[in-house]
Short mmCIF file of C-alpha atoms in Angstrom, two decimals:
data_model
loop_
_atom_site.label_atom_id
_atom_site.label_comp_id
_atom_site.label_asym_id
_atom_site.label_seq_id
_atom_site.Cartn_x
_atom_site.Cartn_y
_atom_site.Cartn_z
CA MET A 199 -43.01 14.23 21.48
CA THR A 200 -41.40 17.84 22.11
CA THR A 201 -38.17 18.42 24.11
CA ARG A 202 -40.77 19.49 27.47
CA THR A 203 -41.44 16.10 28.08
CA LEU A 204 -37.57 14.81 28.30
CA PRO A 205 -36.14 14.64 31.80
CA PRO A 206 -33.18 16.94 32.71
CA GLY A 207 -31.04 13.15 32.64
CA ALA A 208 -31.46 13.15 28.55
CA TYR A 209 -29.90 16.51 27.94
CA ASP A 210 -26.98 15.79 30.71
CA LYS A 211 -26.13 12.58 28.85
CA LEU A 212 -26.02 14.68 25.42
CA THR A 213 -24.47 17.43 27.13
CA ALA A 214 -21.49 15.17 28.48
CA THR A 215 -20.96 13.71 24.99
CA VAL A 216 -20.01 16.92 23.17
CA THR A 217 -18.21 18.00 26.64
CA ARG A 218 -15.84 15.01 25.82
CA ASP A 219 -15.02 17.02 22.41
CA THR A 220 -15.75 20.18 23.39
CA GLY A 221 -13.52 20.38 26.70
CA ASP A 222 -15.96 22.95 27.76
CA ARG A 223 -19.24 22.05 29.30
CA ARG A 224 -20.99 25.91 28.80
CA THR A 225 -19.85 25.26 24.77
CA ALA A 226 -20.94 22.25 24.65
CA ALA A 227 -24.86 23.57 25.83
CA LEU A 228 -24.33 26.57 23.41
CA TRP A 229 -23.69 23.35 20.16
CA ILE A 230 -26.83 21.47 21.21
CA HIS A 231 -28.95 24.70 21.48
CA ALA A 232 -27.64 26.90 18.41
CA SER A 233 -28.18 23.38 16.31
CA ALA A 234 -31.88 23.45 17.69
CA LEU A 235 -32.41 27.23 17.10
CA ALA A 236 -31.39 27.00 13.08
CA ARG A 237 -33.71 23.23 13.23
CA HIS A 238 -36.14 25.95 14.28
CA ALA A 239 -36.04 28.46 11.57
CA HIS A 240 -35.56 26.18 9.30
CA ASP A 241 -38.42 24.49 9.92
CA HIS A 242 -40.95 27.15 10.31
CA VAL A 243 -39.86 28.25 7.18
CA LEU A 244 -38.21 31.38 9.00
CA ALA A 245 -34.78 30.56 6.92
CA TYR A 246 -34.46 28.45 3.69
CA ASP A 247 -30.67 26.57 4.24
CA ARG A 248 -29.31 24.57 6.73
CA PRO A 249 -25.73 23.66 5.36
CA PRO A 250 -24.94 20.20 6.67
CA GLY A 251 -21.83 19.62 9.12
CA PRO A 252 -20.88 21.53 12.41
CA GLY A 253 -19.11 24.19 9.33
CA GLY A 254 -23.20 24.63 7.96
CA LEU A 255 -24.28 25.60 11.86
CA LEU A 256 -22.03 28.01 11.65
CA LYS A 257 -22.82 29.21 8.36
CA SER A 258 -27.09 29.28 9.21
CA LEU A 259 -26.03 31.50 12.65
CA GLU A 260 -23.97 34.15 10.22
CA SER A 261 -26.87 33.96 7.85
CA LEU A 262 -29.14 34.61 10.41
CA ALA A 263 -27.52 37.38 11.99
CA ASN A 264 -27.74 38.99 8.56
CA SER A 265 -31.69 38.60 8.47
CA HIS A 266 -31.97 41.11 10.92
CA HIS A 267 -29.55 43.69 12.94
CA ALA A 268 -31.66 42.34 16.10
CA LEU A 269 -29.95 38.95 15.36
CA VAL A 270 -26.17 40.23 14.57
CA PRO A 271 -25.31 38.65 18.17
CA LEU A 272 -25.53 34.95 16.99
CA SER A 273 -23.05 35.36 14.40
CA ASP A 274 -20.67 36.91 17.99
CA PRO A 275 -18.21 34.99 19.21
CA ALA A 276 -17.91 36.73 22.35
CA VAL A 277 -21.93 35.31 22.41
CA LEU A 278 -21.42 32.10 20.71
CA PRO A 279 -18.14 30.78 20.91
CA LEU A 280 -18.69 28.16 18.47
CA TRP A 281 -16.15 29.31 15.75
CA GLU A 282 -13.29 29.71 19.19
CA GLN A 283 -14.20 25.69 19.46
CA PRO A 284 -14.87 23.65 16.38
CA LEU A 285 -16.78 20.57 17.02
CA GLY A 286 -16.10 16.87 16.17
CA ALA A 287 -17.76 14.52 13.51
CA ALA A 288 -19.15 12.30 16.33
CA ALA A 289 -20.37 15.13 18.47
CA TRP A 290 -22.33 16.58 16.16
CA ALA A 291 -23.53 13.22 14.72
CA ALA A 292 -25.22 12.92 18.63
CA ILE A 293 -26.39 16.49 18.15
CA GLU A 294 -28.05 15.75 15.01
CA GLU A 295 -29.47 12.16 15.89
CA PHE A 296 -30.63 14.07 19.54
CA TRP A 297 -32.80 16.57 18.09
CA ASP A 298 -34.72 13.98 15.40
CA ARG A 299 -35.69 12.17 17.70
CA HIS A 300 -36.48 15.06 19.91
CA PRO A 301 -37.41 17.63 17.56
CA ALA A 302 -37.32 20.92 19.88
CA LEU A 303 -40.58 22.32 18.29
CA GLU A 304 -44.54 23.14 19.30
CA GLY A 305 -46.26 22.19 15.98
CA GLU A 306 -46.53 23.80 12.69
CA HIS A 307 -49.09 26.69 14.15
CA ARG A 308 -46.96 27.46 16.74
CA VAL A 309 -43.91 29.08 16.20
CA ASP A 310 -43.02 31.26 19.86
CA GLY A 311 -40.07 29.09 20.73
CA TYR A 312 -41.20 28.16 24.42
CA ALA A 313 -39.65 25.03 23.87
CA LEU A 314 -36.39 26.80 22.78
CA GLY A 315 -36.24 28.64 26.17
CA ASP A 316 -37.32 25.79 28.29
CA THR A 317 -34.48 24.26 26.34
CA TYR A 318 -31.96 26.29 26.97
CA GLN A 319 -32.71 26.31 30.91
CA LEU A 320 -32.15 22.29 30.51
CA LEU A 321 -29.30 22.44 29.24
CA SER A 322 -26.77 25.58 30.26
CA GLU A 323 -26.21 24.17 33.96
CA GLU A 324 -24.04 27.34 34.21
CA ALA A 325 -26.94 29.45 33.07
CA ARG A 326 -29.15 27.34 35.58
CA LYS A 327 -26.79 27.60 38.60
CA GLY A 328 -24.64 30.19 38.41
CA ARG A 329 -27.51 32.77 37.02
CA ALA A 330 -30.86 31.23 38.63
CA LEU A 331 -32.08 31.22 35.26
CA CYS A 332 -35.75 29.72 35.20
CA GLN A 333 -37.98 30.04 32.71
CA THR A 334 -41.58 31.48 33.88
CA PRO A 335 -44.37 28.99 32.55
CA PRO A 336 -46.75 30.80 29.62
CA TRP A 337 -49.58 30.65 31.97
CA VAL A 338 -47.78 32.41 34.98
CA ALA A 339 -46.96 34.74 32.77
CA ARG A 340 -50.54 35.09 30.92
CA LEU A 341 -51.51 36.14 34.74
CA LEU A 342 -49.05 38.21 36.11
CA LEU A 343 -49.58 40.23 32.57
CA ARG A 344 -53.77 40.16 33.26
CA LEU A 345 -52.87 41.85 36.57
CA SER A 346 -49.93 44.72 35.24
CA LEU A 347 -49.76 45.12 31.28
CA GLU A 348 -53.88 44.21 30.69
CA PRO A 349 -54.51 47.20 33.12
CA ALA A 350 -51.98 49.42 32.18
CA MET A 351 -53.17 49.44 28.19
CA GLU A 352 -56.95 50.24 29.72
CA GLU A 353 -55.09 53.16 31.41
CA TRP A 354 -52.69 54.60 28.82
CA GLY A 355 -54.21 53.34 25.66
CA LEU A 356 -53.13 50.92 23.32
CA ALA A 357 -50.97 53.27 21.17
CA ASP A 358 -48.89 54.75 24.16
CA VAL A 359 -48.16 51.66 26.23
CA ARG A 360 -44.78 50.07 27.02
CA MET A 361 -43.54 47.06 29.22
CA ILE A 362 -40.40 45.74 30.53
CA ASP A 363 -39.11 42.72 31.83
CA PRO A 364 -35.79 43.49 33.30
CA ALA A 365 -34.51 39.66 34.06
CA CYS A 366 -36.08 38.53 30.56
CA GLY A 367 -34.16 34.90 30.07
CA THR A 368 -35.41 33.69 26.82
CA GLY A 369 -38.73 35.93 26.46
CA HIS A 370 -41.27 34.04 28.04
CA ILE A 371 -43.07 36.89 29.71
CA ALA A 372 -41.91 38.89 26.79
CA VAL A 373 -43.39 37.17 23.93
CA ALA A 374 -46.70 36.65 25.71
CA ALA A 375 -46.59 40.39 25.80
CA PHE A 376 -46.12 40.73 22.27
CA HIS A 377 -49.11 38.64 21.51
CA MET A 378 -51.50 40.63 24.18
CA VAL A 379 -50.50 43.56 22.61
CA ARG A 380 -50.74 42.93 19.00
CA VAL A 381 -54.19 41.40 20.10
CA PRO A 382 -55.67 42.91 22.88
CA PRO A 383 -58.00 40.97 24.99
CA ILE A 384 -61.89 41.49 25.76
CA ARG A 385 -62.40 42.14 29.11
CA GLY A 386 -64.30 45.64 30.52
CA ARG A 387 -63.03 48.45 28.80
CA ARG A 388 -60.84 47.09 25.39
CA PRO A 389 -58.24 49.32 24.17
CA ALA A 390 -58.49 50.60 20.89
CA PRO A 391 -57.30 48.26 18.41
CA VAL A 392 -54.71 48.59 15.89
CA GLY A 393 -55.42 45.95 13.70
CA HIS A 394 -54.36 42.73 13.05
CA GLY A 395 -51.98 43.69 10.36
CA PRO A 396 -48.14 44.96 9.77
CA ARG A 397 -49.13 48.00 11.39
CA ALA A 398 -50.19 45.60 14.95
CA VAL A 399 -47.29 43.64 14.84
CA GLU A 400 -45.03 47.10 14.57
CA ARG A 401 -47.16 48.13 17.41
CA ALA A 402 -46.52 45.14 19.70
CA LEU A 403 -42.81 44.98 18.97
CA ALA A 404 -42.21 48.62 19.72
CA ALA A 405 -44.35 48.08 23.12
CA VAL A 406 -42.62 45.26 24.51
CA SER A 407 -38.74 45.40 25.65
CA GLY A 408 -36.52 43.24 27.80
CA VAL A 409 -32.98 42.65 28.98
CA ASP A 410 -30.87 40.10 30.47
CA LEU A 411 -27.20 39.64 31.96
CA ASP A 412 -27.20 36.32 29.23
CA ALA A 413 -26.13 37.26 25.91
CA TYR A 414 -27.29 34.03 24.50
CA ALA A 415 -30.69 34.27 26.28
CA ALA A 416 -31.22 37.89 25.40
CA ALA A 417 -30.53 36.89 21.49
CA LEU A 418 -32.71 33.92 21.71
CA THR A 419 -35.27 36.60 23.11
CA ALA A 420 -35.26 39.00 20.32
CA TYR A 421 -35.45 35.66 18.22
CA ARG A 422 -38.34 34.24 19.15
CA LEU A 423 -39.87 38.07 18.95
CA LEU A 424 -38.92 38.46 15.53
CA ALA A 425 -40.05 35.05 14.70
CA SER A 426 -43.61 35.29 15.94
CA SER A 427 -43.61 38.52 13.94
CA ALA A 428 -41.93 36.93 10.88
CA HIS A 429 -45.04 34.21 11.67
CA VAL A 430 -48.07 36.32 11.65
CA LEU A 431 -47.04 38.30 8.55
CA GLY A 432 -46.46 35.23 6.91
CA VAL A 433 -42.99 35.97 6.05
CA SER A 434 -39.19 34.93 6.60
CA LEU A 435 -36.78 36.65 9.57
CA ASP A 436 -35.51 38.61 6.59
CA ARG A 437 -38.35 40.24 5.52
CA VAL A 438 -40.00 41.88 8.62
CA PRO A 439 -38.40 45.41 8.31
CA ALA A 440 -34.93 46.00 9.45
CA SER A 441 -36.71 49.58 10.99
CA TRP A 442 -38.87 47.90 13.79
CA PRO A 443 -37.61 48.15 17.15
CA VAL A 444 -36.46 45.11 18.60
CA ASN A 445 -36.35 46.13 22.27
CA VAL A 446 -33.90 43.43 23.80
CA ALA A 447 -30.40 43.87 25.44
CA ALA A 448 -28.01 42.33 27.14
CA ALA A 449 -26.97 44.31 30.12
CA ASP A 450 -27.24 43.97 33.93
CA SER A 451 -30.19 46.21 35.05
CA LEU A 452 -29.31 46.07 38.30
CA LEU A 453 -25.71 48.16 37.55
CA ASP A 454 -26.19 49.24 34.31
CA ARG A 455 -27.43 52.86 33.77
CA THR A 456 -26.30 53.28 30.29
CA GLU A 457 -28.14 51.08 28.81
CA PRO A 458 -31.17 52.92 26.77
CA LEU A 459 -33.42 50.45 27.61
CA LEU A 460 -33.38 50.72 31.57
CA ALA A 461 -34.01 54.65 31.04
CA ALA A 462 -36.26 55.92 34.27
CA GLY A 463 -39.76 56.38 34.07
CA ALA A 464 -40.43 54.70 30.87
CA TYR A 465 -42.51 51.65 31.18
CA HIS A 466 -45.89 51.43 31.98
CA ALA A 467 -45.83 47.51 33.21
CA CYS A 468 -42.71 46.47 34.24
CA VAL A 469 -43.01 42.42 34.81
CA ALA A 470 -40.29 40.01 36.13
CA ASN A 471 -39.55 36.68 37.41
CA PRO A 472 -36.37 38.04 38.83
CA PRO A 473 -33.85 35.60 40.01
CA TYR A 474 -34.01 34.44 43.61
CA ILE A 475 -30.44 33.79 44.58
CA THR A 476 -28.04 35.40 46.77
CA PRO A 477 -25.21 37.28 44.33
CA LYS A 478 -22.10 34.86 44.91
CA ASP A 479 -19.33 37.06 43.77
CA PRO A 480 -18.99 39.45 47.07
CA THR A 481 -17.84 42.22 44.21
CA VAL A 482 -21.35 42.07 42.68
CA ARG A 483 -22.74 41.74 46.07
CA ASP A 484 -21.48 44.68 47.78
CA GLN A 485 -22.24 46.81 44.57
CA VAL A 486 -25.71 45.81 44.45
CA ARG A 487 -25.98 46.28 47.92
CA ALA A 488 -24.91 50.25 47.76
CA ALA A 489 -26.64 50.81 44.43
CA TYR A 490 -30.15 49.68 46.75
CA PRO A 491 -29.22 50.15 50.10
CA GLN A 492 -33.36 50.15 50.59
CA VAL A 493 -33.75 46.96 50.46
CA ALA A 494 -30.08 44.50 49.80
CA ALA A 495 -30.06 44.05 53.94
CA GLY A 496 -27.79 41.02 54.79
CA LYS A 497 -27.51 37.75 52.71
CA TYR A 498 -30.51 39.60 50.24
CA SER A 499 -32.17 37.96 47.66
CA LEU A 500 -31.70 39.23 44.59
CA ALA A 501 -35.49 39.40 43.54
CA LEU A 502 -35.51 42.57 46.30
CA PRO A 503 -32.95 44.90 44.58
CA PHE A 504 -35.56 44.29 41.26
CA THR A 505 -38.64 45.21 42.99
CA ALA A 506 -36.65 48.50 43.54
CA LEU A 507 -35.43 48.94 40.62
CA MET A 508 -38.96 48.20 38.77
CA LEU A 509 -41.02 50.74 41.55
CA GLU A 510 -38.15 53.24 41.77
CA HIS A 511 -36.38 53.68 38.69
CA LEU A 512 -37.92 51.71 35.22
CA ALA A 513 -42.10 52.52 35.90
CA VAL A 514 -44.00 56.06 35.39
CA PRO A 515 -45.70 57.11 38.16
CA GLY A 516 -48.48 54.91 38.87
CA GLY A 517 -47.16 52.04 36.45
CA PHE A 518 -47.73 48.78 36.92
CA VAL A 519 -45.26 46.31 38.77
CA ALA A 520 -45.52 42.47 38.86
CA GLN A 521 -43.91 39.47 39.76
CA LEU A 522 -43.16 36.17 40.89
CA THR A 523 -40.96 36.05 43.20
CA ALA A 524 -39.69 33.84 46.72
CA ASN A 525 -41.54 34.43 49.26
CA SER A 526 -38.68 33.63 51.56
CA PHE A 527 -38.49 37.79 52.33
CA MET A 528 -41.48 37.22 54.66
CA LYS A 529 -40.02 34.57 56.60
CA ARG A 530 -35.92 35.84 57.22
CA GLU A 531 -34.53 38.90 58.46
CA PHE A 532 -32.99 40.06 54.93
CA GLY A 533 -37.22 41.03 53.83
CA ARG A 534 -37.48 43.14 57.41
CA ARG A 535 -36.57 46.46 55.98
CA TYR A 536 -38.21 45.41 52.76
CA VAL A 537 -41.77 44.24 54.04
CA THR A 538 -41.41 47.48 56.78
CA GLU A 539 -39.56 50.24 55.00
CA PHE A 540 -40.04 49.83 51.25
CA LEU A 541 -43.06 48.04 50.14
CA PRO A 542 -45.50 50.26 52.07
CA ARG A 543 -44.47 53.51 50.38
CA PHE A 544 -46.36 51.54 47.11
CA ASP A 545 -49.56 50.98 45.96
CA ALA A 546 -50.11 47.38 46.80
CA ARG A 547 -52.73 45.93 44.93
CA TRP A 548 -52.49 41.86 44.98
CA ILE A 549 -50.98 39.60 46.70
CA ILE A 550 -51.08 36.18 45.85
CA ASP A 551 -49.38 33.15 47.24
CA THR A 552 -48.65 30.65 45.31
CA SER A 553 -46.59 28.22 46.96
CA GLY A 554 -48.44 25.57 47.13
CA ALA A 555 -49.06 25.75 43.25
CA TYR A 556 -47.13 23.21 40.87
CA ILE A 557 -44.81 25.43 38.65
CA PRO A 558 -42.14 23.24 36.92
CA GLY A 559 -38.61 23.96 37.53
CA HIS A 560 -39.81 26.23 40.79
CA GLY A 561 -38.58 24.19 43.73
CA THR A 562 -38.33 27.49 45.57
CA PRO A 563 -42.18 28.58 47.45
CA THR A 564 -43.02 31.57 45.76
CA CYS A 565 -46.02 34.69 45.43
CA ILE A 566 -47.11 37.09 42.91
CA LEU A 567 -46.74 40.74 43.93
CA VAL A 568 -48.56 43.40 42.00
CA HIS A 569 -48.12 47.41 43.20
CA ARG A 570 -48.36 50.51 41.26
CA ALA A 571 -45.41 52.99 41.25
CA ARG A 572 -47.21 55.94 43.40
CA PRO A 573 -47.97 55.98 47.61
CA PRO A 574 -51.03 53.73 48.40
CA VAL A 575 -54.24 54.46 47.58
CA GLY A 576 -57.12 53.58 49.76
CA ASP A 577 -56.55 50.97 52.04
CA THR A 578 -57.55 47.61 50.52
CA VAL A 579 -55.39 44.81 49.27
CA THR A 580 -56.19 41.91 47.02
CA VAL A 581 -54.96 38.52 48.75
CA ILE A 582 -55.08 35.53 47.44
CA ARG A 583 -54.15 32.49 50.52
CA GLY A 584 -53.19 29.24 49.70
CA ASN A 585 -54.86 26.56 52.60
CA ARG A 586 -52.97 23.71 50.71
CA GLY A 587 -50.62 22.84 47.96
CA GLU A 588 -51.52 19.79 44.99
CA PRO A 589 -52.86 16.78 45.71
CA HIS A 590 -49.59 15.18 43.39
CA VAL A 591 -48.27 16.56 40.61
CA PRO A 592 -50.55 17.72 38.11
CA GLU A 593 -50.27 15.76 34.60
CA ASP A 594 -51.08 19.95 33.17
CA PRO A 595 -49.59 22.03 35.85
CA ALA A 596 -51.54 24.70 34.03
CA ARG A 597 -54.71 23.03 35.20
CA GLY A 598 -53.53 21.84 38.38
CA LEU A 599 -56.15 21.97 41.23
CA VAL A 600 -54.27 25.18 43.12
CA TRP A 601 -53.31 26.87 40.24
CA ARG A 602 -56.96 27.01 38.62
CA ALA A 603 -58.13 27.92 42.27
CA ILE A 604 -55.91 31.25 42.15
CA GLU A 605 -57.15 31.92 38.16
CA ASP A 606 -60.92 31.45 39.35
CA ALA A 607 -60.09 34.10 42.85
CA VAL A 608 -58.55 36.56 39.91
CA ASP A 609 -61.31 36.23 37.73
CA SER A 610 -64.37 36.53 40.34
CA ARG A 611 -62.31 39.45 42.00
CA LEU A 612 -61.63 40.92 38.96
CA ALA A 613 -65.04 40.34 38.18
CA TRP A 614 -66.33 42.10 41.14
CA ASP A 615 -64.11 45.20 40.62
CA ARG A 616 -65.46 45.80 36.82
CA PHE A 617 -68.91 45.87 38.88
CA GLN A 618 -68.67 48.51 40.95
CA ALA A 619 -66.74 50.83 38.72
CA GLY A 620 -70.23 50.53 36.66
CA ALA A 621 -72.20 50.96 39.26
CA ASP A 622 -70.09 53.58 40.70
CA LEU A 623 -69.95 55.51 37.08
CA ALA A 624 -73.90 55.24 37.00
CA ARG A 625 -74.49 56.48 40.22
CA CYS A 626 -72.58 59.78 39.06
CA GLY A 627 -74.77 59.68 36.28
CA GLY A 628 -72.16 58.86 33.79
CA GLY A 629 -73.97 55.98 32.31
CA SER A 630 -73.04 52.26 31.84
CA THR A 631 -69.12 51.36 31.52
CA PRO A 632 -68.50 50.56 27.41
#
């Protein structure tokens, strides 16, 4: 059984047990999750030593931090305050017994760490409620990337393409993007391959960036990208070349203009599932409103400033911007300026109603928006509208009736677009598409 099958109450019970020892729920969640992370590295032979006891976990984290510079935050007490709040024997035994029964793994041939990401969301109430951490399921991430990163690779070429998730959480979208760049899909015009060896891994790492406000979530994203790289290469983490870039940072994407990964006009694809909450801190709320007056009106959702960030700041001219976002802007006053004044300035490509699809962890009705960072081209926007929701919770959300209908509609439209492009090329005497 993987951790994804467990109800949230199982994590709450363990967290309550460890909190009685640490006195702090956030630290308890980090002790629990860091233990799962160390096990993941050891069990997948990404690291060799896992000494026993709470002290052994601290040594494991220090060893991981020494294996690659991107993992240094794992030994930083400001990121993981475990050194400052030691754990007793009883609480440690509860953690070990829990992970013995419910390993945070996806199997020996899957090292991407999706279960680790999902588990952090379930364990950390602070991240879940305070920062609206909500992981993007892999099958949703793949669709977002198919409508953004994939056409960006076709347009700019595999050697140059760069993407960013400015609200990366624990890295679900970033890891999926890494694999898409490493092994490009065969559809339409395929980008020139760079092979499946070390060069492909290095290129994929260089192409993918992620930034998040949560320093531990960002560190987990870096770990997952490195773990995926090491697994492809068949080596341990300390054998991934230190010169290879791991473009992940902990920063406030909306307000930080000093973080190099947030440089203006650096990305051909910007992809995110940004937080949908209204900032609770009035100081932060006013700072964001001042930075994004074109969209941050009234009791705005943070998703709107993230759209402005990606379209106006991060994307190259013509870059693709895709996001899963709450559809509340369509129905509430704070979205009026966003809909009538901001979005019409950009080239809308897709509007997909996902409110009827069952997306675990997403209780808020959602939609997918895909734009290009340029003025509108033509007068056509592809819209996929929902007629009804799922009749029941699907056993496999990726194969739910609504989600499958959405994917089928996307497939049909993309196939038609490829046919039309081929016909136009042939009409102009350019022959057929590759």
